[in-house]
Amino acid sequence: MTDIFGVVADATRRELLQVLLERYLAPESATGDISVGELVEKLGLSQPTVSKHLKVLRDSGLVAVREVGQHRYYRLEPGPLDVVEEWLVPFLSVDSLGGGLEQGEASGAFAAWSGVQMPASLRRAGESLQHPSDAGAAVGRAMADATHGTRHRFEEASEAVERKVFDPIRKKLKKD
């Protein structure tokens, strides 16, 4: 399978994924499918360019294709993006372990990678444990809190984008 990070690194493919996501989430779209022609029209790109990028997305498992005669309809398959989400979570939850970072500190994943110090709150928590088994419980609680916080922030951000970006666009499109 293609490296998912390389696939989403391309701006044109991210634009395609955004349009596919909008269709996937649209309440009026029963299947979430969109034709190549519609993608060409929405993005203002040539058909060969759109088709080339859709092939990369298809090969990576990010889209599924349905053929009807000579027409192809594409649908988002978000599963492969789980890898990206899992990689991003530690970076997005940097301040979830104790009210923020002190200068020069970073999340556990980044600290391990870069050699930067761990957050003081996490370091103090580790030093205060009396039994090694407590560490697993503490890590589990921290992970659950971080995951919950991250999901909550994603939901809030998604709602804000919906209200501030997509709703005005939909209203404008309905007027036209």
Short mmCIF file of N, CA and C in Angstrom, two decimals:
data_model
loop_
_atom_site.label_atom_id
_atom_site.label_comp_id
_atom_site.label_asym_id
_atom_site.label_seq_id
_atom_site.Cartn_x
_atom_site.Cartn_y
_atom_site.Cartn_z
N MET A 1 0.85 -1.19 0.00
CA MET A 1 0.00 0.00 0.00
C MET A 1 0.89 1.24 0.00
N THR A 2 0.45 2.27 -0.66
CA THR A 2 1.16 3.53 -0.77
C THR A 2 1.26 4.20 0.60
N ASP A 3 2.34 4.94 0.84
CA ASP A 3 2.49 5.70 2.07
C ASP A 3 1.41 6.78 2.12
N ILE A 4 0.54 6.67 3.10
CA ILE A 4 -0.61 7.57 3.19
C ILE A 4 -0.19 9.02 3.37
N PHE A 5 0.93 9.25 4.04
CA PHE A 5 1.41 10.61 4.24
C PHE A 5 1.84 11.24 2.92
N GLY A 6 2.46 10.45 2.06
CA GLY A 6 2.83 10.94 0.74
C GLY A 6 1.61 11.26 -0.10
N VAL A 7 0.58 10.47 0.07
CA VAL A 7 -0.66 10.68 -0.70
C VAL A 7 -1.31 12.00 -0.29
N VAL A 8 -1.44 12.24 1.00
CA VAL A 8 -2.13 13.45 1.45
C VAL A 8 -1.22 14.67 1.46
N ALA A 9 0.06 14.49 1.14
CA ALA A 9 0.98 15.64 1.08
C ALA A 9 0.69 16.53 -0.12
N ASP A 10 0.06 15.99 -1.14
CA ASP A 10 -0.21 16.75 -2.36
C ASP A 10 -1.46 17.61 -2.18
N ALA A 11 -1.33 18.91 -2.47
CA ALA A 11 -2.44 19.85 -2.28
C ALA A 11 -3.66 19.51 -3.14
N THR A 12 -3.44 19.07 -4.36
CA THR A 12 -4.57 18.74 -5.24
C THR A 12 -5.33 17.54 -4.69
N ARG A 13 -4.62 16.55 -4.19
CA ARG A 13 -5.30 15.38 -3.61
C ARG A 13 -6.05 15.77 -2.34
N ARG A 14 -5.49 16.69 -1.55
CA ARG A 14 -6.22 17.15 -0.36
C ARG A 14 -7.50 17.88 -0.77
N GLU A 15 -7.44 18.66 -1.84
CA GLU A 15 -8.65 19.33 -2.34
C GLU A 15 -9.69 18.30 -2.78
N LEU A 16 -9.24 17.28 -3.49
CA LEU A 16 -10.15 16.21 -3.91
C LEU A 16 -10.77 15.54 -2.69
N LEU A 17 -9.95 15.23 -1.70
CA LEU A 17 -10.46 14.60 -0.48
C LEU A 17 -11.47 15.49 0.22
N GLN A 18 -11.23 16.80 0.21
CA GLN A 18 -12.17 17.72 0.84
C GLN A 18 -13.53 17.69 0.14
N VAL A 19 -13.52 17.72 -1.18
CA VAL A 19 -14.78 17.66 -1.94
C VAL A 19 -15.47 16.31 -1.70
N LEU A 20 -14.69 15.24 -1.70
CA LEU A 20 -15.25 13.91 -1.45
C LEU A 20 -15.83 13.82 -0.04
N LEU A 21 -15.16 14.45 0.93
CA LEU A 21 -15.67 14.46 2.30
C LEU A 21 -16.98 15.22 2.38
N GLU A 22 -17.05 16.36 1.72
CA GLU A 22 -18.30 17.13 1.72
C GLU A 22 -19.44 16.30 1.16
N ARG A 23 -19.18 15.59 0.08
CA ARG A 23 -20.22 14.74 -0.53
C ARG A 23 -20.56 13.59 0.41
N TYR A 24 -19.56 13.01 1.03
CA TYR A 24 -19.72 11.88 1.96
C TYR A 24 -20.62 12.28 3.13
N LEU A 25 -20.46 13.52 3.60
CA LEU A 25 -21.21 14.00 4.76
C LEU A 25 -22.54 14.65 4.40
N ALA A 26 -22.74 14.95 3.14
CA ALA A 26 -23.96 15.66 2.72
C ALA A 26 -25.19 14.81 2.99
N PRO A 27 -26.17 15.36 3.71
CA PRO A 27 -27.37 14.59 4.03
C PRO A 27 -28.18 14.20 2.80
N GLU A 28 -28.09 15.01 1.74
CA GLU A 28 -28.87 14.71 0.54
C GLU A 28 -28.21 13.66 -0.35
N SER A 29 -26.99 13.25 -0.02
CA SER A 29 -26.28 12.26 -0.82
C SER A 29 -26.38 10.90 -0.15
N ALA A 30 -27.17 10.02 -0.71
CA ALA A 30 -27.38 8.70 -0.11
C ALA A 30 -26.12 7.84 -0.15
N THR A 31 -25.36 7.93 -1.23
CA THR A 31 -24.19 7.06 -1.38
C THR A 31 -22.87 7.76 -1.14
N GLY A 32 -22.85 9.09 -1.20
CA GLY A 32 -21.61 9.83 -1.06
C GLY A 32 -20.78 9.85 -2.32
N ASP A 33 -21.34 9.32 -3.42
CA ASP A 33 -20.62 9.26 -4.70
C ASP A 33 -20.63 10.61 -5.39
N ILE A 34 -19.59 10.86 -6.18
CA ILE A 34 -19.52 12.05 -7.02
C ILE A 34 -18.82 11.66 -8.31
N SER A 35 -19.29 12.18 -9.41
CA SER A 35 -18.71 11.81 -10.71
C SER A 35 -17.41 12.59 -10.95
N VAL A 36 -16.60 12.04 -11.83
CA VAL A 36 -15.36 12.72 -12.22
C VAL A 36 -15.69 14.08 -12.80
N GLY A 37 -16.73 14.15 -13.62
CA GLY A 37 -17.13 15.42 -14.22
C GLY A 37 -17.46 16.48 -13.18
N GLU A 38 -18.18 16.07 -12.12
CA GLU A 38 -18.51 17.01 -11.04
C GLU A 38 -17.25 17.48 -10.32
N LEU A 39 -16.31 16.55 -10.11
CA LEU A 39 -15.05 16.92 -9.46
C LEU A 39 -14.28 17.92 -10.31
N VAL A 40 -14.23 17.68 -11.62
CA VAL A 40 -13.56 18.59 -12.55
C VAL A 40 -14.18 19.98 -12.44
N GLU A 41 -15.51 20.02 -12.44
CA GLU A 41 -16.23 21.29 -12.38
C GLU A 41 -15.99 22.02 -11.05
N LYS A 42 -16.09 21.29 -9.94
CA LYS A 42 -15.93 21.90 -8.63
C LYS A 42 -14.52 22.44 -8.40
N LEU A 43 -13.52 21.71 -8.89
CA LEU A 43 -12.13 22.09 -8.62
C LEU A 43 -11.52 22.96 -9.72
N GLY A 44 -12.16 23.01 -10.87
CA GLY A 44 -11.62 23.81 -11.96
C GLY A 44 -10.32 23.25 -12.52
N LEU A 45 -10.20 21.94 -12.48
CA LEU A 45 -9.01 21.26 -12.99
C LEU A 45 -9.38 20.50 -14.26
N SER A 46 -8.37 20.07 -15.00
CA SER A 46 -8.65 19.28 -16.20
C SER A 46 -9.03 17.85 -15.80
N GLN A 47 -9.77 17.19 -16.67
CA GLN A 47 -10.18 15.81 -16.40
C GLN A 47 -8.98 14.89 -16.25
N PRO A 48 -7.93 14.98 -17.09
CA PRO A 48 -6.78 14.11 -16.89
C PRO A 48 -6.08 14.32 -15.54
N THR A 49 -6.02 15.57 -15.09
CA THR A 49 -5.40 15.85 -13.79
C THR A 49 -6.20 15.22 -12.67
N VAL A 50 -7.51 15.41 -12.70
CA VAL A 50 -8.38 14.83 -11.67
C VAL A 50 -8.27 13.31 -11.70
N SER A 51 -8.31 12.72 -12.87
CA SER A 51 -8.23 11.25 -12.99
C SER A 51 -6.91 10.72 -12.47
N LYS A 52 -5.82 11.43 -12.76
CA LYS A 52 -4.49 11.00 -12.29
C LYS A 52 -4.46 10.97 -10.76
N HIS A 53 -4.97 12.01 -10.13
CA HIS A 53 -4.96 12.08 -8.67
C HIS A 53 -5.95 11.09 -8.06
N LEU A 54 -7.08 10.87 -8.71
CA LEU A 54 -8.03 9.87 -8.21
C LEU A 54 -7.42 8.47 -8.24
N LYS A 55 -6.59 8.19 -9.23
CA LYS A 55 -5.92 6.89 -9.30
C LYS A 55 -5.01 6.69 -8.10
N VAL A 56 -4.26 7.74 -7.72
CA VAL A 56 -3.39 7.65 -6.55
C VAL A 56 -4.23 7.43 -5.30
N LEU A 57 -5.34 8.16 -5.17
CA LEU A 57 -6.22 8.00 -4.02
C LEU A 57 -6.84 6.60 -4.00
N ARG A 58 -7.21 6.09 -5.17
CA ARG A 58 -7.78 4.75 -5.26
C ARG A 58 -6.75 3.70 -4.87
N ASP A 59 -5.52 3.84 -5.38
CA ASP A 59 -4.46 2.88 -5.07
C ASP A 59 -4.11 2.86 -3.59
N SER A 60 -4.33 3.98 -2.90
CA SER A 60 -4.03 4.04 -1.47
C SER A 60 -5.22 3.61 -0.62
N GLY A 61 -6.36 3.33 -1.25
CA GLY A 61 -7.54 2.89 -0.52
C GLY A 61 -8.39 4.03 0.03
N LEU A 62 -8.06 5.28 -0.32
CA LEU A 62 -8.81 6.42 0.19
C LEU A 62 -10.12 6.67 -0.54
N VAL A 63 -10.26 6.13 -1.73
CA VAL A 63 -11.52 6.26 -2.47
C VAL A 63 -11.90 4.92 -3.08
N ALA A 64 -13.18 4.75 -3.27
CA ALA A 64 -13.71 3.58 -3.98
C ALA A 64 -14.38 4.11 -5.24
N VAL A 65 -14.38 3.30 -6.29
CA VAL A 65 -14.96 3.73 -7.56
C VAL A 65 -16.11 2.80 -7.93
N ARG A 66 -17.14 3.40 -8.51
CA ARG A 66 -18.28 2.64 -9.02
C ARG A 66 -18.46 3.06 -10.47
N GLU A 67 -18.51 2.08 -11.35
CA GLU A 67 -18.64 2.36 -12.78
C GLU A 67 -20.08 2.12 -13.23
N VAL A 68 -20.61 3.08 -13.96
CA VAL A 68 -21.94 2.97 -14.55
C VAL A 68 -21.77 3.37 -16.01
N GLY A 69 -21.75 2.37 -16.88
CA GLY A 69 -21.48 2.65 -18.29
C GLY A 69 -20.08 3.23 -18.44
N GLN A 70 -20.00 4.39 -19.06
CA GLN A 70 -18.70 5.04 -19.22
C GLN A 70 -18.39 6.02 -18.10
N HIS A 71 -19.29 6.16 -17.15
CA HIS A 71 -19.10 7.12 -16.06
C HIS A 71 -18.53 6.42 -14.83
N ARG A 72 -17.67 7.16 -14.13
CA ARG A 72 -17.09 6.65 -12.88
C ARG A 72 -17.52 7.58 -11.75
N TYR A 73 -17.93 6.96 -10.66
CA TYR A 73 -18.35 7.70 -9.48
C TYR A 73 -17.43 7.31 -8.33
N TYR A 74 -16.90 8.31 -7.64
CA TYR A 74 -15.96 8.07 -6.56
C TYR A 74 -16.59 8.40 -5.22
N ARG A 75 -16.15 7.66 -4.21
CA ARG A 75 -16.66 7.81 -2.85
C ARG A 75 -15.47 7.75 -1.89
N LEU A 76 -15.49 8.59 -0.87
CA LEU A 76 -14.44 8.61 0.14
C LEU A 76 -14.47 7.32 0.96
N GLU A 77 -13.31 6.78 1.22
CA GLU A 77 -13.13 5.64 2.13
C GLU A 77 -12.18 6.12 3.22
N PRO A 78 -12.70 6.64 4.35
CA PRO A 78 -11.84 7.30 5.33
C PRO A 78 -10.94 6.38 6.16
N GLY A 79 -11.14 5.09 6.11
CA GLY A 79 -10.36 4.16 6.94
C GLY A 79 -8.86 4.36 6.92
N PRO A 80 -8.23 4.49 5.75
CA PRO A 80 -6.77 4.66 5.73
C PRO A 80 -6.28 5.93 6.44
N LEU A 81 -7.17 6.89 6.66
CA LEU A 81 -6.76 8.11 7.34
C LEU A 81 -6.58 7.90 8.84
N ASP A 82 -7.00 6.73 9.36
CA ASP A 82 -6.78 6.43 10.77
C ASP A 82 -5.30 6.49 11.12
N VAL A 83 -4.44 6.08 10.20
CA VAL A 83 -2.99 6.12 10.44
C VAL A 83 -2.54 7.56 10.67
N VAL A 84 -3.06 8.48 9.87
CA VAL A 84 -2.71 9.89 10.02
C VAL A 84 -3.21 10.41 11.36
N GLU A 85 -4.45 10.06 11.70
CA GLU A 85 -5.02 10.50 12.97
C GLU A 85 -4.20 9.98 14.14
N GLU A 86 -3.85 8.70 14.12
CA GLU A 86 -3.06 8.12 15.21
C GLU A 86 -1.72 8.81 15.35
N TRP A 87 -1.12 9.20 14.24
CA TRP A 87 0.16 9.88 14.29
C TRP A 87 0.01 11.29 14.85
N LEU A 88 -1.09 11.96 14.51
CA LEU A 88 -1.30 13.35 14.92
C LEU A 88 -1.72 13.51 16.38
N VAL A 89 -2.43 12.54 16.93
CA VAL A 89 -3.01 12.69 18.27
C VAL A 89 -2.00 13.15 19.31
N PRO A 90 -0.80 12.56 19.40
CA PRO A 90 0.13 13.04 20.43
C PRO A 90 0.49 14.52 20.27
N PHE A 91 0.55 14.99 19.05
CA PHE A 91 0.90 16.39 18.82
C PHE A 91 -0.26 17.31 19.14
N LEU A 92 -1.47 16.84 18.94
CA LEU A 92 -2.65 17.67 19.19
C LEU A 92 -3.01 17.71 20.67
N SER A 93 -2.55 16.73 21.42
CA SER A 93 -2.91 16.66 22.84
C SER A 93 -1.74 17.05 23.73
N VAL A 94 -0.86 17.89 23.24
CA VAL A 94 0.34 18.29 23.96
C VAL A 94 0.02 18.81 25.35
N ASP A 95 -1.00 19.63 25.48
CA ASP A 95 -1.25 20.25 26.78
C ASP A 95 -2.32 19.54 27.59
N SER A 96 -2.69 18.33 27.23
CA SER A 96 -3.78 17.65 27.93
C SER A 96 -3.32 16.95 29.20
N LEU A 97 -2.03 16.95 29.50
CA LEU A 97 -1.54 16.20 30.65
C LEU A 97 -1.25 17.07 31.87
N GLY A 98 -1.73 18.27 31.90
CA GLY A 98 -1.47 19.04 33.09
C GLY A 98 -1.51 20.54 32.90
N GLY A 99 -2.32 21.01 32.03
CA GLY A 99 -2.52 22.44 31.93
C GLY A 99 -1.51 23.18 31.09
N GLY A 100 -0.86 22.53 30.22
CA GLY A 100 0.03 23.26 29.32
C GLY A 100 1.48 22.88 29.48
N LEU A 101 2.29 23.38 28.61
CA LEU A 101 3.70 23.08 28.61
C LEU A 101 4.49 24.25 29.15
N GLU A 102 5.58 23.93 29.81
CA GLU A 102 6.52 24.96 30.18
C GLU A 102 7.43 25.17 28.98
N GLN A 103 8.10 26.29 28.94
CA GLN A 103 8.94 26.61 27.79
C GLN A 103 9.96 25.50 27.55
N GLY A 104 10.07 25.07 26.29
CA GLY A 104 11.06 24.06 25.91
C GLY A 104 10.62 22.63 26.13
N GLU A 105 9.37 22.42 26.54
CA GLU A 105 8.90 21.07 26.76
C GLU A 105 7.96 20.67 25.63
N ALA A 106 7.75 19.35 25.49
CA ALA A 106 6.90 18.87 24.39
C ALA A 106 6.17 17.63 24.82
N SER A 107 5.28 17.14 23.94
CA SER A 107 4.52 15.93 24.23
C SER A 107 5.45 14.73 24.32
N GLY A 108 4.94 13.64 24.91
CA GLY A 108 5.75 12.44 25.06
C GLY A 108 6.30 11.93 23.76
N ALA A 109 5.47 11.87 22.74
CA ALA A 109 5.94 11.35 21.45
C ALA A 109 6.99 12.26 20.85
N PHE A 110 6.76 13.56 20.90
CA PHE A 110 7.73 14.49 20.33
C PHE A 110 9.00 14.50 21.16
N ALA A 111 8.86 14.43 22.49
CA ALA A 111 10.03 14.45 23.35
C ALA A 111 10.91 13.23 23.10
N ALA A 112 10.29 12.07 22.95
CA ALA A 112 11.07 10.86 22.69
C ALA A 112 11.81 10.96 21.37
N TRP A 113 11.17 11.56 20.40
CA TRP A 113 11.76 11.68 19.07
C TRP A 113 12.86 12.73 19.03
N SER A 114 12.62 13.86 19.69
CA SER A 114 13.53 15.00 19.56
C SER A 114 14.54 15.12 20.68
N GLY A 115 14.33 14.41 21.79
CA GLY A 115 15.24 14.54 22.92
C GLY A 115 14.89 15.70 23.83
N VAL A 116 13.77 16.37 23.58
CA VAL A 116 13.33 17.48 24.42
C VAL A 116 12.80 16.91 25.73
N GLN A 117 12.85 17.69 26.80
CA GLN A 117 12.36 17.22 28.09
C GLN A 117 10.86 16.92 28.06
N MET A 118 10.47 16.00 28.92
CA MET A 118 9.05 15.70 29.09
C MET A 118 8.40 16.84 29.86
N PRO A 119 7.08 17.02 29.74
CA PRO A 119 6.40 18.04 30.53
C PRO A 119 6.61 17.79 32.02
N ALA A 120 6.78 18.86 32.76
CA ALA A 120 7.04 18.74 34.19
C ALA A 120 5.93 17.97 34.89
N SER A 121 4.69 18.21 34.48
CA SER A 121 3.56 17.52 35.13
C SER A 121 3.65 16.01 34.93
N LEU A 122 4.05 15.57 33.74
CA LEU A 122 4.18 14.14 33.48
C LEU A 122 5.38 13.56 34.22
N ARG A 123 6.46 14.31 34.25
CA ARG A 123 7.65 13.86 34.97
C ARG A 123 7.34 13.69 36.46
N ARG A 124 6.64 14.68 37.06
CA ARG A 124 6.28 14.61 38.48
C ARG A 124 5.35 13.42 38.73
N ALA A 125 4.42 13.20 37.83
CA ALA A 125 3.49 12.07 38.00
C ALA A 125 4.25 10.76 38.02
N GLY A 126 5.21 10.60 37.13
CA GLY A 126 6.01 9.38 37.08
C GLY A 126 6.84 9.18 38.33
N GLU A 127 7.38 10.26 38.88
CA GLU A 127 8.21 10.18 40.08
C GLU A 127 7.38 9.86 41.32
N SER A 128 6.10 10.20 41.30
CA SER A 128 5.25 10.00 42.48
C SER A 128 4.68 8.58 42.58
N LEU A 129 4.86 7.76 41.56
CA LEU A 129 4.30 6.41 41.57
C LEU A 129 5.07 5.51 42.53
N GLN A 130 4.34 4.78 43.37
CA GLN A 130 4.98 3.89 44.32
C GLN A 130 5.15 2.48 43.76
N HIS A 131 4.25 2.08 42.88
CA HIS A 131 4.30 0.74 42.32
C HIS A 131 4.33 0.83 40.80
N PRO A 132 5.15 -0.01 40.15
CA PRO A 132 5.21 0.03 38.68
C PRO A 132 3.85 -0.20 38.02
N SER A 133 2.99 -1.00 38.66
CA SER A 133 1.68 -1.25 38.06
C SER A 133 0.83 0.01 38.00
N ASP A 134 1.11 0.97 38.89
CA ASP A 134 0.39 2.24 38.86
C ASP A 134 0.67 3.00 37.57
N ALA A 135 1.85 2.77 37.00
CA ALA A 135 2.22 3.49 35.78
C ALA A 135 1.26 3.16 34.65
N GLY A 136 0.91 1.89 34.50
CA GLY A 136 -0.02 1.49 33.44
C GLY A 136 -1.37 2.16 33.60
N ALA A 137 -1.86 2.20 34.82
CA ALA A 137 -3.15 2.84 35.07
C ALA A 137 -3.06 4.34 34.79
N ALA A 138 -1.96 4.95 35.21
CA ALA A 138 -1.80 6.39 34.98
C ALA A 138 -1.70 6.70 33.49
N VAL A 139 -0.95 5.88 32.77
CA VAL A 139 -0.82 6.08 31.32
C VAL A 139 -2.17 5.87 30.65
N GLY A 140 -2.90 4.84 31.07
CA GLY A 140 -4.22 4.58 30.49
C GLY A 140 -5.16 5.75 30.70
N ARG A 141 -5.17 6.29 31.92
CA ARG A 141 -6.02 7.45 32.20
C ARG A 141 -5.60 8.65 31.35
N ALA A 142 -4.30 8.88 31.27
CA ALA A 142 -3.80 10.02 30.49
C ALA A 142 -4.17 9.86 29.02
N MET A 143 -4.04 8.64 28.50
CA MET A 143 -4.38 8.39 27.09
C MET A 143 -5.87 8.59 26.86
N ALA A 144 -6.68 8.09 27.78
CA ALA A 144 -8.13 8.26 27.63
C ALA A 144 -8.51 9.74 27.66
N ASP A 145 -7.90 10.48 28.59
CA ASP A 145 -8.17 11.92 28.66
C ASP A 145 -7.71 12.63 27.39
N ALA A 146 -6.52 12.28 26.91
CA ALA A 146 -5.99 12.91 25.70
C ALA A 146 -6.87 12.60 24.50
N THR A 147 -7.28 11.34 24.38
CA THR A 147 -8.13 10.94 23.26
C THR A 147 -9.47 11.67 23.31
N HIS A 148 -10.05 11.72 24.50
CA HIS A 148 -11.33 12.42 24.65
C HIS A 148 -11.17 13.90 24.30
N GLY A 149 -10.12 14.52 24.83
CA GLY A 149 -9.89 15.93 24.55
C GLY A 149 -9.68 16.20 23.08
N THR A 150 -8.93 15.33 22.43
CA THR A 150 -8.66 15.50 21.00
C THR A 150 -9.93 15.36 20.19
N ARG A 151 -10.71 14.33 20.48
CA ARG A 151 -11.97 14.15 19.76
C ARG A 151 -12.89 15.36 19.97
N HIS A 152 -12.93 15.84 21.20
CA HIS A 152 -13.77 16.99 21.50
C HIS A 152 -13.32 18.21 20.70
N ARG A 153 -12.00 18.45 20.64
CA ARG A 153 -11.48 19.59 19.87
C ARG A 153 -11.76 19.42 18.38
N PHE A 154 -11.62 18.19 17.87
CA PHE A 154 -11.93 17.94 16.46
C PHE A 154 -13.41 18.22 16.17
N GLU A 155 -14.28 17.76 17.07
CA GLU A 155 -15.71 17.99 16.88
C GLU A 155 -16.03 19.49 16.90
N GLU A 156 -15.44 20.21 17.86
CA GLU A 156 -15.67 21.65 17.92
C GLU A 156 -15.15 22.34 16.66
N ALA A 157 -13.96 21.95 16.22
CA ALA A 157 -13.38 22.56 15.01
C ALA A 157 -14.25 22.25 13.80
N SER A 158 -14.72 21.01 13.70
CA SER A 158 -15.57 20.63 12.57
C SER A 158 -16.86 21.43 12.56
N GLU A 159 -17.45 21.60 13.74
CA GLU A 159 -18.68 22.38 13.83
C GLU A 159 -18.43 23.84 13.44
N ALA A 160 -17.30 24.39 13.88
CA ALA A 160 -16.97 25.78 13.55
C ALA A 160 -16.75 25.94 12.05
N VAL A 161 -16.05 25.00 11.44
CA VAL A 161 -15.83 25.05 9.99
C VAL A 161 -17.16 24.94 9.26
N GLU A 162 -18.00 24.06 9.74
CA GLU A 162 -19.32 23.88 9.13
C GLU A 162 -20.10 25.20 9.17
N ARG A 163 -20.13 25.84 10.34
CA ARG A 163 -20.88 27.09 10.51
C ARG A 163 -20.27 28.25 9.73
N LYS A 164 -18.95 28.37 9.82
CA LYS A 164 -18.29 29.56 9.27
C LYS A 164 -17.91 29.44 7.81
N VAL A 165 -17.75 28.21 7.31
CA VAL A 165 -17.30 28.04 5.93
C VAL A 165 -18.39 27.42 5.07
N PHE A 166 -18.81 26.22 5.44
CA PHE A 166 -19.71 25.48 4.57
C PHE A 166 -21.13 26.03 4.54
N ASP A 167 -21.66 26.45 5.69
CA ASP A 167 -23.02 26.99 5.68
C ASP A 167 -23.14 28.22 4.78
N PRO A 168 -22.22 29.19 4.87
CA PRO A 168 -22.32 30.34 3.95
C PRO A 168 -22.19 29.93 2.48
N ILE A 169 -21.34 28.96 2.20
CA ILE A 169 -21.19 28.49 0.81
C ILE A 169 -22.48 27.85 0.34
N ARG A 170 -23.08 27.01 1.17
CA ARG A 170 -24.34 26.36 0.80
C ARG A 170 -25.43 27.40 0.55
N LYS A 171 -25.50 28.42 1.42
CA LYS A 171 -26.50 29.47 1.25
C LYS A 171 -26.29 30.20 -0.07
N LYS A 172 -25.04 30.51 -0.37
CA LYS A 172 -24.74 31.21 -1.62
C LYS A 172 -25.10 30.35 -2.82
N LEU A 173 -24.80 29.05 -2.75
CA LEU A 173 -25.11 28.16 -3.86
C LEU A 173 -26.62 28.01 -4.06
N LYS A 174 -27.38 28.03 -2.97
CA LYS A 174 -28.83 27.92 -3.09
C LYS A 174 -29.43 29.17 -3.73
N LYS A 175 -28.82 30.33 -3.49
CA LYS A 175 -29.29 31.57 -4.09
C LYS A 175 -29.05 31.58 -5.58
N ASP A 176 -27.90 31.01 -6.00
CA ASP A 176 -27.54 30.99 -7.42
C ASP A 176 -28.35 29.96 -8.10
#
